[in-house]
Amino acid sequence: MPINETWETTSAVSVGENSSLTPEQYRKKMQRRKEIQEQRVAQASTEKGLIIVHTGNGKGKTTAALGMVLRSLGHGYKVAIIQFIKGAWEPAEKNVLGIWQGDLLEFHALGEGFTWETQDRDRDIEKAAAAWQKALEYICNPNYKLILLDEINIALKLGYLKTEEVLTGLEQKPYNTHIILTGRGASQALIERADLVTEMTLVKHPFRDRGIKAQPGIEY
């Protein structure tokens, strides 16, 4: 059985199945899983910069990306964040991350808010184009290890940017640079190009289902 299939099989054991095993059976089962995992790790020898996409209708796309930002900063890597849509907000994350700004972090909030608030498509297109040009400066700069293009998927979905233009720009990144693109509605072309794609699935939302407003510490 191929390693990946074996791993999926051994990982899909229910709690009930494990509880029915004797201590010796459980030990052997976990030992086999350990061997498979070690073999997988040994085979994964390639290291390269990733194209990462966070999409889907659920919450957490930007939040997950900011977790990677913090990890990179913790390693002493230089990071750039470009916000394409939510720029009119002053998120708490910006205040916290500000301790690194100018040293390891560059933060550019270049959007002017959500499209239903700006109500000016031409200006939205202009702002998105300016944000993309700023993003390209960092994408092409080998000193930056991680670049977060926040809500760029929305700009692409609304036609403010062309997918082909962005895909071409991504190819200009240095080999070891990671780029994260967030926002719902990621195009199939972008998903196919990416190395890592996570889709946040909406199951329940406090605003939609219960009329609970956005709150500090949760949404901003």
PDB file of C-alpha atoms in Angstrom:
ATOM      1  CA  MET A   1       0.000   0.000   0.000  1.00  0.00           C
ATOM      2  CA  PRO A   2       1.430   3.474  -0.880  1.00  0.00           C
ATOM      3  CA  ILE A   3       2.595   5.519   2.066  1.00  0.00           C
ATOM      4  CA  ASN A   4       0.001   8.251   1.630  1.00  0.00           C
ATOM      5  CA  GLU A   5      -2.831   5.710   1.489  1.00  0.00           C
ATOM      6  CA  THR A   6      -1.482   3.898   4.557  1.00  0.00           C
ATOM      7  CA  TRP A   7      -1.244   7.188   6.430  1.00  0.00           C
ATOM      8  CA  GLU A   8      -4.797   8.123   5.570  1.00  0.00           C
ATOM      9  CA  THR A   9      -5.976   4.680   6.662  1.00  0.00           C
ATOM     10  CA  THR A  10      -4.140   4.703   9.986  1.00  0.00           C
ATOM     11  CA  SER A  11      -5.170   8.301  10.667  1.00  0.00           C
ATOM     12  CA  ALA A  12      -8.854   7.591  10.165  1.00  0.00           C
ATOM     13  CA  VAL A  13      -9.226   5.430  13.253  1.00  0.00           C
ATOM     14  CA  SER A  14     -12.208   6.311  15.412  1.00  0.00           C
ATOM     15  CA  VAL A  15     -12.055   6.669  19.168  1.00  0.00           C
ATOM     16  CA  GLY A  16     -14.226   3.564  19.474  1.00  0.00           C
ATOM     17  CA  GLU A  17     -11.773   1.460  17.474  1.00  0.00           C
ATOM     18  CA  ASN A  18      -8.840   2.593  19.596  1.00  0.00           C
ATOM     19  CA  SER A  19     -10.680   1.936  22.837  1.00  0.00           C
ATOM     20  CA  SER A  20     -11.346  -1.669  21.805  1.00  0.00           C
ATOM     21  CA  LEU A  21      -7.636  -2.435  21.407  1.00  0.00           C
ATOM     22  CA  THR A  22      -5.522  -4.068  24.063  1.00  0.00           C
ATOM     23  CA  PRO A  23      -2.560  -2.015  25.346  1.00  0.00           C
ATOM     24  CA  GLU A  24      -0.184  -4.121  23.251  1.00  0.00           C
ATOM     25  CA  GLN A  25      -2.320  -3.755  20.116  1.00  0.00           C
ATOM     26  CA  TYR A  26      -2.525  -0.004  20.660  1.00  0.00           C
ATOM     27  CA  ARG A  27       1.254   0.249  21.142  1.00  0.00           C
ATOM     28  CA  LYS A  28       1.913  -1.639  17.902  1.00  0.00           C
ATOM     29  CA  LYS A  29      -0.630   0.486  16.058  1.00  0.00           C
ATOM     30  CA  MET A  30       0.973   3.734  17.218  1.00  0.00           C
ATOM     31  CA  GLN A  31       4.444   2.396  16.459  1.00  0.00           C
ATOM     32  CA  ARG A  32       3.365   1.648  12.894  1.00  0.00           C
ATOM     33  CA  ARG A  33       1.888   5.130  12.557  1.00  0.00           C
ATOM     34  CA  LYS A  34       5.141   6.624  13.876  1.00  0.00           C
ATOM     35  CA  GLU A  35       7.163   4.667  11.311  1.00  0.00           C
ATOM     36  CA  ILE A  36       4.912   5.848   8.469  1.00  0.00           C
ATOM     37  CA  GLN A  37       5.138   9.465   9.586  1.00  0.00           C
ATOM     38  CA  GLU A  38       8.920   9.323   9.904  1.00  0.00           C
ATOM     39  CA  GLN A  39       9.152   7.849   6.422  1.00  0.00           C
ATOM     40  CA  ARG A  40       6.969  10.627   5.029  1.00  0.00           C
ATOM     41  CA  VAL A  41       9.083  13.287   6.736  1.00  0.00           C
ATOM     42  CA  ALA A  42      12.282  11.728   5.390  1.00  0.00           C
ATOM     43  CA  GLN A  43      10.907  11.772   1.846  1.00  0.00           C
ATOM     44  CA  ALA A  44       9.823  15.428   2.075  1.00  0.00           C
ATOM     45  CA  SER A  45      13.285  16.854   1.470  1.00  0.00           C
ATOM     46  CA  THR A  46      12.364  19.780  -0.799  1.00  0.00           C
ATOM     47  CA  GLU A  47      12.310  23.295   0.647  1.00  0.00           C
ATOM     48  CA  LYS A  48      10.843  26.170  -1.359  1.00  0.00           C
ATOM     49  CA  GLY A  49       8.752  29.288  -1.030  1.00  0.00           C
ATOM     50  CA  LEU A  50       5.030  28.534  -1.155  1.00  0.00           C
ATOM     51  CA  ILE A  51       2.052  30.133  -2.830  1.00  0.00           C
ATOM     52  CA  ILE A  52      -0.652  29.853  -0.164  1.00  0.00           C
ATOM     53  CA  VAL A  53      -4.363  30.567  -0.651  1.00  0.00           C
ATOM     54  CA  HIS A  54      -6.877  31.050   2.173  1.00  0.00           C
ATOM     55  CA  THR A  55     -10.390  31.178   0.757  1.00  0.00           C
ATOM     56  CA  GLY A  56     -13.974  30.099   1.500  1.00  0.00           C
ATOM     57  CA  ASN A  57     -17.004  31.710   3.111  1.00  0.00           C
ATOM     58  CA  GLY A  58     -16.001  30.979   6.686  1.00  0.00           C
ATOM     59  CA  LYS A  59     -14.193  33.310   9.094  1.00  0.00           C
ATOM     60  CA  GLY A  60     -10.506  33.000   9.800  1.00  0.00           C
ATOM     61  CA  LYS A  61      -8.762  33.521   6.468  1.00  0.00           C
ATOM     62  CA  THR A  62      -6.823  36.628   7.461  1.00  0.00           C
ATOM     63  CA  THR A  63      -6.464  35.451  11.052  1.00  0.00           C
ATOM     64  CA  ALA A  64      -4.774  32.231   9.931  1.00  0.00           C
ATOM     65  CA  ALA A  65      -2.480  34.208   7.631  1.00  0.00           C
ATOM     66  CA  LEU A  66      -1.507  36.526  10.486  1.00  0.00           C
ATOM     67  CA  GLY A  67      -0.524  33.462  12.490  1.00  0.00           C
ATOM     68  CA  MET A  68       2.022  32.690   9.767  1.00  0.00           C
ATOM     69  CA  VAL A  69       3.124  36.323   9.852  1.00  0.00           C
ATOM     70  CA  LEU A  70       3.832  36.035  13.585  1.00  0.00           C
ATOM     71  CA  ARG A  71       5.764  32.810  13.048  1.00  0.00           C
ATOM     72  CA  SER A  72       7.926  34.445  10.394  1.00  0.00           C
ATOM     73  CA  LEU A  73       8.572  37.491  12.568  1.00  0.00           C
ATOM     74  CA  GLY A  74       9.462  35.155  15.419  1.00  0.00           C
ATOM     75  CA  HIS A  75      12.154  33.640  13.197  1.00  0.00           C
ATOM     76  CA  GLY A  76      13.488  37.105  12.417  1.00  0.00           C
ATOM     77  CA  TYR A  77      12.255  37.082   8.801  1.00  0.00           C
ATOM     78  CA  LYS A  78      11.171  40.232   7.009  1.00  0.00           C
ATOM     79  CA  VAL A  79       7.457  40.386   6.229  1.00  0.00           C
ATOM     80  CA  ALA A  80       5.215  42.657   4.154  1.00  0.00           C
ATOM     81  CA  ILE A  81       1.427  42.957   4.486  1.00  0.00           C
ATOM     82  CA  ILE A  82      -0.684  44.667   1.826  1.00  0.00           C
ATOM     83  CA  GLN A  83      -4.416  45.056   2.484  1.00  0.00           C
ATOM     84  CA  PHE A  84      -6.501  45.334  -0.674  1.00  0.00           C
ATOM     85  CA  ILE A  85     -10.015  45.884   0.716  1.00  0.00           C
ATOM     86  CA  LYS A  86     -10.180  46.538   4.451  1.00  0.00           C
ATOM     87  CA  GLY A  87      -7.808  49.476   4.417  1.00  0.00           C
ATOM     88  CA  ALA A  88     -10.357  51.888   5.881  1.00  0.00           C
ATOM     89  CA  TRP A  89     -10.335  49.866   9.096  1.00  0.00           C
ATOM     90  CA  GLU A  90      -7.705  50.266  11.788  1.00  0.00           C
ATOM     91  CA  PRO A  91      -7.473  46.658  12.978  1.00  0.00           C
ATOM     92  CA  ALA A  92      -6.034  45.758  16.361  1.00  0.00           C
ATOM     93  CA  GLU A  93      -3.587  43.469  14.582  1.00  0.00           C
ATOM     94  CA  LYS A  94      -1.929  46.539  13.076  1.00  0.00           C
ATOM     95  CA  ASN A  95      -1.417  47.992  16.548  1.00  0.00           C
ATOM     96  CA  VAL A  96       0.145  44.782  17.864  1.00  0.00           C
ATOM     97  CA  LEU A  97       2.304  44.135  14.809  1.00  0.00           C
ATOM     98  CA  GLY A  98       3.440  47.743  14.893  1.00  0.00           C
ATOM     99  CA  ILE A  99       6.266  46.846  17.276  1.00  0.00           C
ATOM    100  CA  TRP A 100       8.012  45.226  14.297  1.00  0.00           C
ATOM    101  CA  GLN A 101       7.105  47.901  11.750  1.00  0.00           C
ATOM    102  CA  GLY A 102      10.044  49.565  10.049  1.00  0.00           C
ATOM    103  CA  ASP A 103      12.407  46.815  11.191  1.00  0.00           C
ATOM    104  CA  LEU A 104      11.061  43.420  10.122  1.00  0.00           C
ATOM    105  CA  LEU A 105       7.556  44.410   9.019  1.00  0.00           C
ATOM    106  CA  GLU A 106       6.049  46.653   6.357  1.00  0.00           C
ATOM    107  CA  PHE A 107       2.269  47.147   6.620  1.00  0.00           C
ATOM    108  CA  HIS A 108       0.276  48.909   3.885  1.00  0.00           C
ATOM    109  CA  ALA A 109      -3.494  49.342   4.184  1.00  0.00           C
ATOM    110  CA  LEU A 110      -4.221  50.524   0.642  1.00  0.00           C
ATOM    111  CA  GLY A 111      -7.910  49.740   0.292  1.00  0.00           C
ATOM    112  CA  GLU A 112     -10.616  52.134   1.427  1.00  0.00           C
ATOM    113  CA  GLY A 113     -13.105  49.700   2.896  1.00  0.00           C
ATOM    114  CA  PHE A 114     -15.720  47.289   1.659  1.00  0.00           C
ATOM    115  CA  THR A 115     -17.172  47.846  -1.800  1.00  0.00           C
ATOM    116  CA  TRP A 116     -20.668  48.628  -0.520  1.00  0.00           C
ATOM    117  CA  GLU A 117     -19.151  51.436   1.551  1.00  0.00           C
ATOM    118  CA  THR A 118     -16.896  52.999  -1.097  1.00  0.00           C
ATOM    119  CA  GLN A 119     -19.592  52.880  -3.849  1.00  0.00           C
ATOM    120  CA  ASP A 120     -17.055  54.054  -6.433  1.00  0.00           C
ATOM    121  CA  ARG A 121     -15.897  51.248  -8.729  1.00  0.00           C
ATOM    122  CA  ASP A 122     -13.372  53.345 -10.660  1.00  0.00           C
ATOM    123  CA  ARG A 123     -11.682  54.449  -7.446  1.00  0.00           C
ATOM    124  CA  ASP A 124     -11.739  50.886  -6.101  1.00  0.00           C
ATOM    125  CA  ILE A 125      -9.995  49.698  -9.275  1.00  0.00           C
ATOM    126  CA  GLU A 126      -7.441  52.488  -8.953  1.00  0.00           C
ATOM    127  CA  LYS A 127      -6.717  51.592  -5.328  1.00  0.00           C
ATOM    128  CA  ALA A 128      -6.435  47.879  -6.106  1.00  0.00           C
ATOM    129  CA  ALA A 129      -3.990  48.604  -8.937  1.00  0.00           C
ATOM    130  CA  ALA A 130      -1.875  50.759  -6.606  1.00  0.00           C
ATOM    131  CA  ALA A 131      -1.914  48.020  -3.966  1.00  0.00           C
ATOM    132  CA  TRP A 132      -0.795  45.455  -6.536  1.00  0.00           C
ATOM    133  CA  GLN A 133       2.084  47.638  -7.696  1.00  0.00           C
ATOM    134  CA  LYS A 134       3.189  48.018  -4.077  1.00  0.00           C
ATOM    135  CA  ALA A 135       2.863  44.255  -3.618  1.00  0.00           C
ATOM    136  CA  LEU A 136       5.099  43.639  -6.634  1.00  0.00           C
ATOM    137  CA  GLU A 137       7.857  45.698  -5.024  1.00  0.00           C
ATOM    138  CA  TYR A 138       7.956  43.252  -2.129  1.00  0.00           C
ATOM    139  CA  ILE A 139       7.353  40.144  -4.238  1.00  0.00           C
ATOM    140  CA  CYS A 140      10.470  40.949  -6.253  1.00  0.00           C
ATOM    141  CA  ASN A 141      12.545  41.853  -3.195  1.00  0.00           C
ATOM    142  CA  PRO A 142      14.591  38.842  -1.999  1.00  0.00           C
ATOM    143  CA  ASN A 143      14.953  40.375   1.464  1.00  0.00           C
ATOM    144  CA  TYR A 144      11.319  39.565   2.283  1.00  0.00           C
ATOM    145  CA  LYS A 145      10.552  36.011   3.337  1.00  0.00           C
ATOM    146  CA  LEU A 146       6.754  36.293   3.609  1.00  0.00           C
ATOM    147  CA  ILE A 147       4.251  38.550   1.842  1.00  0.00           C
ATOM    148  CA  LEU A 148       0.575  38.652   2.803  1.00  0.00           C
ATOM    149  CA  LEU A 149      -1.825  39.924   0.132  1.00  0.00           C
ATOM    150  CA  ASP A 150      -4.905  40.363   2.290  1.00  0.00           C
ATOM    151  CA  GLU A 151      -8.294  40.209   0.499  1.00  0.00           C
ATOM    152  CA  ILE A 152      -6.656  40.166  -2.928  1.00  0.00           C
ATOM    153  CA  ASN A 153      -8.997  37.317  -3.890  1.00  0.00           C
ATOM    154  CA  ILE A 154     -11.919  39.736  -3.484  1.00  0.00           C
ATOM    155  CA  ALA A 155     -10.227  42.291  -5.733  1.00  0.00           C
ATOM    156  CA  LEU A 156      -9.735  39.570  -8.340  1.00  0.00           C
ATOM    157  CA  LYS A 157     -13.290  38.288  -8.022  1.00  0.00           C
ATOM    158  CA  LEU A 158     -14.718  41.783  -8.517  1.00  0.00           C
ATOM    159  CA  GLY A 159     -12.524  42.399 -11.559  1.00  0.00           C
ATOM    160  CA  TYR A 160     -10.399  45.113  -9.980  1.00  0.00           C
ATOM    161  CA  LEU A 161      -7.319  43.093 -10.920  1.00  0.00           C
ATOM    162  CA  LYS A 162      -6.730  40.546 -13.673  1.00  0.00           C
ATOM    163  CA  THR A 163      -5.952  36.995 -12.620  1.00  0.00           C
ATOM    164  CA  GLU A 164      -3.383  36.605 -15.406  1.00  0.00           C
ATOM    165  CA  GLU A 165      -1.559  39.708 -14.202  1.00  0.00           C
ATOM    166  CA  VAL A 166      -1.383  38.416 -10.648  1.00  0.00           C
ATOM    167  CA  LEU A 167      -0.261  34.934 -11.700  1.00  0.00           C
ATOM    168  CA  THR A 168       2.498  36.486 -13.801  1.00  0.00           C
ATOM    169  CA  GLY A 169       3.554  38.627 -10.851  1.00  0.00           C
ATOM    170  CA  LEU A 170       3.709  35.623  -8.537  1.00  0.00           C
ATOM    171  CA  GLU A 171       6.187  33.961 -10.885  1.00  0.00           C
ATOM    172  CA  GLN A 172       8.602  36.823 -10.211  1.00  0.00           C
ATOM    173  CA  LYS A 173       9.049  35.925  -6.564  1.00  0.00           C
ATOM    174  CA  PRO A 174      12.410  34.590  -5.367  1.00  0.00           C
ATOM    175  CA  TYR A 175      12.517  30.824  -4.950  1.00  0.00           C
ATOM    176  CA  ASN A 176      12.309  30.838  -1.129  1.00  0.00           C
ATOM    177  CA  THR A 177       9.701  33.583  -0.682  1.00  0.00           C
ATOM    178  CA  HIS A 178       6.266  32.628   0.662  1.00  0.00           C
ATOM    179  CA  ILE A 179       3.154  34.513  -0.502  1.00  0.00           C
ATOM    180  CA  ILE A 180      -0.290  34.255   1.110  1.00  0.00           C
ATOM    181  CA  LEU A 181      -3.409  35.372  -0.774  1.00  0.00           C
ATOM    182  CA  THR A 182      -6.586  35.663   1.276  1.00  0.00           C
ATOM    183  CA  GLY A 183     -10.248  36.299   0.522  1.00  0.00           C
ATOM    184  CA  ARG A 184     -13.302  34.344  -0.500  1.00  0.00           C
ATOM    185  CA  GLY A 185     -13.939  33.316  -4.077  1.00  0.00           C
ATOM    186  CA  ALA A 186     -10.382  32.434  -5.110  1.00  0.00           C
ATOM    187  CA  SER A 187     -10.276  31.648  -8.836  1.00  0.00           C
ATOM    188  CA  GLN A 188      -9.662  28.119 -10.064  1.00  0.00           C
ATOM    189  CA  ALA A 189      -6.543  29.307 -11.887  1.00  0.00           C
ATOM    190  CA  LEU A 190      -5.086  30.645  -8.638  1.00  0.00           C
ATOM    191  CA  ILE A 191      -6.025  27.483  -6.750  1.00  0.00           C
ATOM    192  CA  GLU A 192      -4.304  25.346  -9.374  1.00  0.00           C
ATOM    193  CA  ARG A 193      -1.144  27.458  -9.153  1.00  0.00           C
ATOM    194  CA  ALA A 194      -0.990  27.431  -5.352  1.00  0.00           C
ATOM    195  CA  ASP A 195       1.047  24.978  -3.298  1.00  0.00           C
ATOM    196  CA  LEU A 196      -1.254  25.132  -0.290  1.00  0.00           C
ATOM    197  CA  VAL A 197      -4.980  25.922  -0.373  1.00  0.00           C
ATOM    198  CA  THR A 198      -7.257  26.069   2.659  1.00  0.00           C
ATOM    199  CA  GLU A 199     -10.993  26.648   2.357  1.00  0.00           C
ATOM    200  CA  MET A 200     -12.743  28.019   5.433  1.00  0.00           C
ATOM    201  CA  THR A 201     -16.225  26.500   5.579  1.00  0.00           C
ATOM    202  CA  LEU A 202     -19.026  28.527   7.139  1.00  0.00           C
ATOM    203  CA  VAL A 203     -21.136  26.421   9.487  1.00  0.00           C
ATOM    204  CA  LYS A 204     -22.585  29.093  11.759  1.00  0.00           C
ATOM    205  CA  HIS A 205     -21.987  32.841  12.030  1.00  0.00           C
ATOM    206  CA  PRO A 206     -23.053  35.108  14.934  1.00  0.00           C
ATOM    207  CA  PHE A 207     -24.072  38.022  12.691  1.00  0.00           C
ATOM    208  CA  ARG A 208     -25.905  35.994  10.064  1.00  0.00           C
ATOM    209  CA  ASP A 209     -27.574  33.504  12.402  1.00  0.00           C
ATOM    210  CA  ARG A 210     -28.081  35.470  15.601  1.00  0.00           C
ATOM    211  CA  GLY A 211     -27.756  39.140  14.746  1.00  0.00           C
ATOM    212  CA  ILE A 212     -24.691  39.574  16.941  1.00  0.00           C
ATOM    213  CA  LYS A 213     -22.572  42.528  15.790  1.00  0.00           C
ATOM    214  CA  ALA A 214     -18.831  42.521  15.095  1.00  0.00           C
ATOM    215  CA  GLN A 215     -16.908  42.704  18.347  1.00  0.00           C
ATOM    216  CA  PRO A 216     -13.375  43.819  19.266  1.00  0.00           C
ATOM    217  CA  GLY A 217     -11.013  40.927  19.755  1.00  0.00           C
ATOM    218  CA  ILE A 218     -13.067  38.659  17.486  1.00  0.00           C
ATOM    219  CA  GLU A 219     -13.664  40.487  14.193  1.00  0.00           C
ATOM    220  CA  TYR A 220     -11.249  43.389  14.609  1.00  0.00           C
TER     221      TYR A 220
END
